[in-house]
mmCIF file with all atom_site columns, C-alpha atoms in Angstrom:
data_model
loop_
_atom_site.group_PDB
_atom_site.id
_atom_site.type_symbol
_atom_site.label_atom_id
_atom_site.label_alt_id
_atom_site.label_comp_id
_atom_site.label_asym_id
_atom_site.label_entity_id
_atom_site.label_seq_id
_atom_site.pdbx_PDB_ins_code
_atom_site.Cartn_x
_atom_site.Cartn_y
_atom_site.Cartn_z
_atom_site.occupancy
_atom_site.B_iso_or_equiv
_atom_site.pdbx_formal_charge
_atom_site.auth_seq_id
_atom_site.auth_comp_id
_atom_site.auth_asym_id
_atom_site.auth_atom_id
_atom_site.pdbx_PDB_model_num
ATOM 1   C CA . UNK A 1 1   ? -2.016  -8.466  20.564 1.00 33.00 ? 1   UNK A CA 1
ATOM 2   C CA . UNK A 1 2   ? -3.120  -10.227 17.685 1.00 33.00 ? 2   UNK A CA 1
ATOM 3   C CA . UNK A 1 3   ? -0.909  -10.610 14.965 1.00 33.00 ? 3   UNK A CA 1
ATOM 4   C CA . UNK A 1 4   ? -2.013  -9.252  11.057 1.00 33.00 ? 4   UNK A CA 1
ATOM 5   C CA . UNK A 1 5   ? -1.693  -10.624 7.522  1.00 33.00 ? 5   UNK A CA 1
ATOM 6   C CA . UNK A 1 6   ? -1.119  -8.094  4.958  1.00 30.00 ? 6   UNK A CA 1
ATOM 7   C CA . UNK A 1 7   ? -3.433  -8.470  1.926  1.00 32.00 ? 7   UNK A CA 1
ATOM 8   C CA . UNK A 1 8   ? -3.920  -6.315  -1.167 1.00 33.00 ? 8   UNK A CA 1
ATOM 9   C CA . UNK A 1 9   ? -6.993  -4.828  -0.816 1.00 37.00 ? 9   UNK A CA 1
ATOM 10  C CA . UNK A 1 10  ? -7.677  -3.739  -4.314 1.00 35.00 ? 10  UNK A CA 1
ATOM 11  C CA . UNK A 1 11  ? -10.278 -1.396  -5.060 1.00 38.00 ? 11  UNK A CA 1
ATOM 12  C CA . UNK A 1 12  ? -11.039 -0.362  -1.602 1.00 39.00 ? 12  UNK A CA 1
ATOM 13  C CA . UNK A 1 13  ? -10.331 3.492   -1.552 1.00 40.00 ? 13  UNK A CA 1
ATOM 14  C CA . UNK A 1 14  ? -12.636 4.663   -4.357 1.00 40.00 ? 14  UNK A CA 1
ATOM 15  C CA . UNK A 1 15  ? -16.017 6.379   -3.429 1.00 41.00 ? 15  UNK A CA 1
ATOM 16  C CA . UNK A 1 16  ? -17.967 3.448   -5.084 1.00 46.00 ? 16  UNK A CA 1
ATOM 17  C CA . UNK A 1 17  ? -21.940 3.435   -4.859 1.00 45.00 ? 17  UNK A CA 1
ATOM 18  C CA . UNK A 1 18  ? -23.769 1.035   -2.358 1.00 44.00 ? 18  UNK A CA 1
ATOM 19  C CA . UNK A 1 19  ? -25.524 -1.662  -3.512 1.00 42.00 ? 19  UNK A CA 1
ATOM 20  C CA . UNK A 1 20  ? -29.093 -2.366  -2.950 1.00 45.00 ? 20  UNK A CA 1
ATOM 21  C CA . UNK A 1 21  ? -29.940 -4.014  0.742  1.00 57.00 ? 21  UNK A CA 1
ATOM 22  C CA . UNK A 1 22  ? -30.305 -7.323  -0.525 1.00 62.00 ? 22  UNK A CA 1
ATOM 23  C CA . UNK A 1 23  ? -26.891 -7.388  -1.425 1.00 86.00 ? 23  UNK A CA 1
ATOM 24  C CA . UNK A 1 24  ? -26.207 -7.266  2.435  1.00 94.00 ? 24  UNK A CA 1
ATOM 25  C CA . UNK A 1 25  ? -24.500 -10.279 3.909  1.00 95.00 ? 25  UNK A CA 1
ATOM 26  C CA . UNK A 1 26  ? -24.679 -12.489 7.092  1.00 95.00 ? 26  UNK A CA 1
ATOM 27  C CA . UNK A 1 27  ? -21.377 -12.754 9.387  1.00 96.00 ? 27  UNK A CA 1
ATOM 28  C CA . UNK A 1 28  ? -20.913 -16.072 10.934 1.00 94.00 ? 28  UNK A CA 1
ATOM 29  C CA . UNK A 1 29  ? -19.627 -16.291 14.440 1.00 94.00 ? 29  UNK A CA 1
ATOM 30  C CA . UNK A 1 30  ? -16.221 -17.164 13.533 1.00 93.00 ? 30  UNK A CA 1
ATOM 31  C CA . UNK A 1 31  ? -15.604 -14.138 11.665 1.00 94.00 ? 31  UNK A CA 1
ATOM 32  C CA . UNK A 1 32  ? -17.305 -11.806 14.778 1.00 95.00 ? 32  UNK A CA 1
ATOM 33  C CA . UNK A 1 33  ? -15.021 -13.491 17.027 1.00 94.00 ? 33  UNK A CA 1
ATOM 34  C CA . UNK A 1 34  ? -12.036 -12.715 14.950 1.00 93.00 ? 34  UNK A CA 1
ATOM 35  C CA . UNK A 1 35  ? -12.816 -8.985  15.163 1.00 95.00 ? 35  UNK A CA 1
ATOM 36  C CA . UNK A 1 36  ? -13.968 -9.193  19.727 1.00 96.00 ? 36  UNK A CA 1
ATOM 37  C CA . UNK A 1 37  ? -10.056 -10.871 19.206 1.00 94.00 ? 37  UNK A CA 1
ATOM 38  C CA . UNK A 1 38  ? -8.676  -7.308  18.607 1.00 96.00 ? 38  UNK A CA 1
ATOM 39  C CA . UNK A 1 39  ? -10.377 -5.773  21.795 1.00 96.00 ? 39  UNK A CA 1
ATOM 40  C CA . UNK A 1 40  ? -8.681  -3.202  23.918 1.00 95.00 ? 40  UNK A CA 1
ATOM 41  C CA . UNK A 1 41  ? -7.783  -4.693  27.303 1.00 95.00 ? 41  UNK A CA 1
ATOM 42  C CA . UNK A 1 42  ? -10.090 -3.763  29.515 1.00 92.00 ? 42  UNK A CA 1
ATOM 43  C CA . UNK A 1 43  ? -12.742 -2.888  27.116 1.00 92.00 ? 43  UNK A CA 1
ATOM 44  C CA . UNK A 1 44  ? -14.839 -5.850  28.207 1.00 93.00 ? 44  UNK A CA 1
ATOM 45  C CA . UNK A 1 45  ? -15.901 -5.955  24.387 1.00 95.00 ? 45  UNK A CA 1
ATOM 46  C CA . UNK A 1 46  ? -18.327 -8.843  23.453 1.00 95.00 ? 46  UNK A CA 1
ATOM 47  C CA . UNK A 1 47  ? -19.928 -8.825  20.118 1.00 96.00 ? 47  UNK A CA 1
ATOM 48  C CA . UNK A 1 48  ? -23.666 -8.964  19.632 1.00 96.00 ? 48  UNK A CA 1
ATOM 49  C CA . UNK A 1 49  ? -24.444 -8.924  15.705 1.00 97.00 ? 49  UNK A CA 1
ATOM 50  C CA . UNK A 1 50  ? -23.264 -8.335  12.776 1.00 98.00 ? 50  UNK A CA 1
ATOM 51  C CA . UNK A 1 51  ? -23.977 -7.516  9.263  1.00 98.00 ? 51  UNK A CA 1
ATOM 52  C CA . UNK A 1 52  ? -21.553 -6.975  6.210  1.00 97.00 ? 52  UNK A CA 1
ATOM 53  C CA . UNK A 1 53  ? -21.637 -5.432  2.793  1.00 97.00 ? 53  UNK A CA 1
ATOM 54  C CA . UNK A 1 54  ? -19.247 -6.027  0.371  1.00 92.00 ? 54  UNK A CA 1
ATOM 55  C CA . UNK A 1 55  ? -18.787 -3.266  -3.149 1.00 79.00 ? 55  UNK A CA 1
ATOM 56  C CA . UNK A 1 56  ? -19.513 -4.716  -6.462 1.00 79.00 ? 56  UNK A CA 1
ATOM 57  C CA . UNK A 1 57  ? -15.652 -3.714  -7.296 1.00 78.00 ? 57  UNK A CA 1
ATOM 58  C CA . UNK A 1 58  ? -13.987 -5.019  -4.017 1.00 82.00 ? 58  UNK A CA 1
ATOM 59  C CA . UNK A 1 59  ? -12.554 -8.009  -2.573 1.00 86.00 ? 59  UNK A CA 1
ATOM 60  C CA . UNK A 1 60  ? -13.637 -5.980  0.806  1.00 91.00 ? 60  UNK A CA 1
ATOM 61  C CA . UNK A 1 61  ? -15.918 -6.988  3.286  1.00 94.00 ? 61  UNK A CA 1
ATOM 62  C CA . UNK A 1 62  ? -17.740 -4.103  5.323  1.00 97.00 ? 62  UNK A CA 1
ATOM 63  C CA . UNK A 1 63  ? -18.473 -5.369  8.648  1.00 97.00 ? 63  UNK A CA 1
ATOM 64  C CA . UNK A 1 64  ? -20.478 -3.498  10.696 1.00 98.00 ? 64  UNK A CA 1
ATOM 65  C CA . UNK A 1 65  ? -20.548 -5.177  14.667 1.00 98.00 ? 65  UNK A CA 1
ATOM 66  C CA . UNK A 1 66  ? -22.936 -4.084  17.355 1.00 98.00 ? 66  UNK A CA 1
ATOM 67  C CA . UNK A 1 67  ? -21.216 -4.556  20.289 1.00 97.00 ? 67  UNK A CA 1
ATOM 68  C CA . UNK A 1 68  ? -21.169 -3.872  23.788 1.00 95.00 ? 68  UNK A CA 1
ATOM 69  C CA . UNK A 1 69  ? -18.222 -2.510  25.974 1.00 91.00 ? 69  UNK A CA 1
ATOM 70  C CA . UNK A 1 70  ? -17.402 -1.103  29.790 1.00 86.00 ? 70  UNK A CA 1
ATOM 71  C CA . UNK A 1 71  ? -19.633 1.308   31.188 1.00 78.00 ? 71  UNK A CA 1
ATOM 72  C CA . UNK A 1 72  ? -22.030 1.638   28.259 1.00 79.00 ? 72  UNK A CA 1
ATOM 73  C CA . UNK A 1 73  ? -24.609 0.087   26.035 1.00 83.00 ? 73  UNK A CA 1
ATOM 74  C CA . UNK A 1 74  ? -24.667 -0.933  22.847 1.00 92.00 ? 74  UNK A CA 1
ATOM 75  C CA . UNK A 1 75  ? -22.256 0.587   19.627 1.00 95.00 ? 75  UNK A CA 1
ATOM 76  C CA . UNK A 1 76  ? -22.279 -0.520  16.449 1.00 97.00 ? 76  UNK A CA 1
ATOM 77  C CA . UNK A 1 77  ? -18.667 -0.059  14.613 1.00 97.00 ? 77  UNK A CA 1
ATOM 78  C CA . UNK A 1 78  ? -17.254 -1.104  11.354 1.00 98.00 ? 78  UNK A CA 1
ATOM 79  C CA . UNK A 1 79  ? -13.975 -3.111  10.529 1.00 97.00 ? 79  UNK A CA 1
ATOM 80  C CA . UNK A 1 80  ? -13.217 -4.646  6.965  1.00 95.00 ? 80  UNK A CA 1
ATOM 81  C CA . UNK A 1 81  ? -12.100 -7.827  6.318  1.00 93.00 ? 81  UNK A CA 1
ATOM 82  C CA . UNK A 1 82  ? -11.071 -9.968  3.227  1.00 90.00 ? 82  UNK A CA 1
ATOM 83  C CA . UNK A 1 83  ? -13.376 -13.133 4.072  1.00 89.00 ? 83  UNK A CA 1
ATOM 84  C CA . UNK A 1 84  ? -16.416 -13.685 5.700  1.00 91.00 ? 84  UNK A CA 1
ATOM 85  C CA . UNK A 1 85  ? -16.152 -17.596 5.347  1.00 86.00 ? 85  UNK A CA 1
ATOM 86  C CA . UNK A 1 86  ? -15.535 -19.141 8.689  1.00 74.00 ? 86  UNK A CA 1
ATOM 87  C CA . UNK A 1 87  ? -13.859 -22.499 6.962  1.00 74.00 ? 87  UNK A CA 1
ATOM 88  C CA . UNK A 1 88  ? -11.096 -20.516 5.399  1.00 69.00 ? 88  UNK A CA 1
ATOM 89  C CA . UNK A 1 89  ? -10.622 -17.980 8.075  1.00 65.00 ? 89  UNK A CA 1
ATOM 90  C CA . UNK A 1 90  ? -10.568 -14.110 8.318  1.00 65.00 ? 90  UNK A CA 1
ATOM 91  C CA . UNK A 1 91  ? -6.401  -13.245 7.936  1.00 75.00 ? 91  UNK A CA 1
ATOM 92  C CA . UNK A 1 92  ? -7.114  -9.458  7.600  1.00 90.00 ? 92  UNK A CA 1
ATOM 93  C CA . UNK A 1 93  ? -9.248  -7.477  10.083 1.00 95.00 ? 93  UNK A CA 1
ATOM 94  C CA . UNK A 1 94  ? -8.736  -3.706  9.450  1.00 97.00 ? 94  UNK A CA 1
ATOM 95  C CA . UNK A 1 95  ? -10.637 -0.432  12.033 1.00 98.00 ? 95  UNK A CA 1
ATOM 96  C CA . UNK A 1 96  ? -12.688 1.567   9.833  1.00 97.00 ? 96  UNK A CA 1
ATOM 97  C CA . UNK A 1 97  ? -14.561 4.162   11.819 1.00 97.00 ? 97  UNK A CA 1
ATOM 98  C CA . UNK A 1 98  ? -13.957 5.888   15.437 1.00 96.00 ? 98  UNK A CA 1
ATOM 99  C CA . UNK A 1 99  ? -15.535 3.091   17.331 1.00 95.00 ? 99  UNK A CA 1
ATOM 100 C CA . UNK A 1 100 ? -13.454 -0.108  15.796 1.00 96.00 ? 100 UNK A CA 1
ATOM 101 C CA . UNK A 1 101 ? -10.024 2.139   16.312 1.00 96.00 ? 101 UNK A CA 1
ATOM 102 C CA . UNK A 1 102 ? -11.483 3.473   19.553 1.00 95.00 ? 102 UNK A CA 1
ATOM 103 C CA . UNK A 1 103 ? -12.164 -0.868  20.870 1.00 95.00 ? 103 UNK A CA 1
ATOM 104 C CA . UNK A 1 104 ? -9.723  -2.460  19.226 1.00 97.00 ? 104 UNK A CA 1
ATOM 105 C CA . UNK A 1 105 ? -6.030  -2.758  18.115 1.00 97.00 ? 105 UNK A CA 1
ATOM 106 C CA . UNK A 1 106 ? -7.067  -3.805  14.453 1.00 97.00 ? 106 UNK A CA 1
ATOM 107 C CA . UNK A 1 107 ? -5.103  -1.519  12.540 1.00 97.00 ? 107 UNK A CA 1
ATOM 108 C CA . UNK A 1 108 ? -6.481  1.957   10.940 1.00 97.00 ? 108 UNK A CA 1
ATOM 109 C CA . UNK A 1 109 ? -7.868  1.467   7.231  1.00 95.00 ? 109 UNK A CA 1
ATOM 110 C CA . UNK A 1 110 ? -7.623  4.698   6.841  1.00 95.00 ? 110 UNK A CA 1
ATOM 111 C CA . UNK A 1 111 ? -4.023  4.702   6.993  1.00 94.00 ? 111 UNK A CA 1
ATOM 112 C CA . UNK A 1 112 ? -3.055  1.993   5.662  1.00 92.00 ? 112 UNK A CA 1
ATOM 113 C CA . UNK A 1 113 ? -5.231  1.739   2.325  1.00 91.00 ? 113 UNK A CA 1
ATOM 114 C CA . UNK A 1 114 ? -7.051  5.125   2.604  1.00 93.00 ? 114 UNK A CA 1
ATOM 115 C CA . UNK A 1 115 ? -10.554 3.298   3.243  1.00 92.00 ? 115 UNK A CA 1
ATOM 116 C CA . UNK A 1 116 ? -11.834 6.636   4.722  1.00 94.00 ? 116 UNK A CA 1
ATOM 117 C CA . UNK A 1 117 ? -14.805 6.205   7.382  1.00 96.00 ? 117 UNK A CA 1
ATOM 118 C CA . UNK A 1 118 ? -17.303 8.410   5.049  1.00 96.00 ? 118 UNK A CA 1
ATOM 119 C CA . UNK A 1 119 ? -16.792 5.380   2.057  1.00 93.00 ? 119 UNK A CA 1
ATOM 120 C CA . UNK A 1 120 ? -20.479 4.604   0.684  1.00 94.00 ? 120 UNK A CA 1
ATOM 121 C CA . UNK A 1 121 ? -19.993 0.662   2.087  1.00 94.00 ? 121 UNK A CA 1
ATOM 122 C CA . UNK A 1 122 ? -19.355 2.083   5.485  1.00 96.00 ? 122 UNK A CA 1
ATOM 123 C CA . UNK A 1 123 ? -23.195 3.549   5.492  1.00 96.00 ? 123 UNK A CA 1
ATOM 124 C CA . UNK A 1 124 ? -23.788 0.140   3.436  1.00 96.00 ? 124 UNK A CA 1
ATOM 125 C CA . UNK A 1 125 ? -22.913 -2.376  5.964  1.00 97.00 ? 125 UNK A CA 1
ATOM 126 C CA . UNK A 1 126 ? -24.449 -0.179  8.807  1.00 96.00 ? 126 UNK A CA 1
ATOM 127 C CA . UNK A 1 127 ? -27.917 -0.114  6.926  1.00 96.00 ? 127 UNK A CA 1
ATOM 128 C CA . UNK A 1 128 ? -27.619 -3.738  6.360  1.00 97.00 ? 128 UNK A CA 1
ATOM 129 C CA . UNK A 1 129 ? -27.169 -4.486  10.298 1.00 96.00 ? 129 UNK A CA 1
ATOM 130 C CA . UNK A 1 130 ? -30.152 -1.675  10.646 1.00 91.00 ? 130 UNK A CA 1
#
């Protein structure tokens, strides 16, 4: 298991308004393969693409990863991080909706900063993947 820097993650619980697409952002490699590090043994988890979105009044990134697991196709599922630059380093990867808590150990957003998986970025960072 992959061990997890805690962060403030200010601003990330409010029901703030998505931002336009062109506000979405590119993931580099670095930062996908941060989030496949979290996978569920046996999961056989290997990320595809990604997208991310981040709220005009958060230091949260929105990550939404298509991915594909054991026995299935492709799922798309979204994590937050604090960094999407792959020279500093991602220290904070966080499960947002079923399908990050259901494929990997990241912990639950929800719980620990109330980042509920019906936030506006969630939809966001989905849209922004298409």
């Amino acid at each position: 298991m992959v061990a997890v820097g805690v962060v403030s993650l200010a601003g990330c619980g409010g029901e703030d308004e998505p931002r336009a697409s062109a506000d979405c952002e590119a993931v580099p490699a670095e930062v996908m393969t941060r989030i496949a590090d979290g996978a569920r043994d046996g999961t056989e988890f290997v990320a595809r693409e990604a997208a991310a979105f981040r709220a005009s009044d958060s230091e949260v990134y929105y990550v939404a990863l298509r991915f594909g697991a054991a026995g299935g196709g492709d799922e798309t599922g979204v994590w937050t991080t604090d960094s999407l630059a792959a020279d500093v380093g991602v220290s904070t990867v966080l499960s947002v909706d079923g399908l990050g808590k259901q494929f990997t150990v990241w912990p639950d957003a929800e719980a620990a900063f109330d980042i509920s998986p019906a936030h506006p970025s969630v939809g966001a960072a989905k849209d922004c993947l298409g």
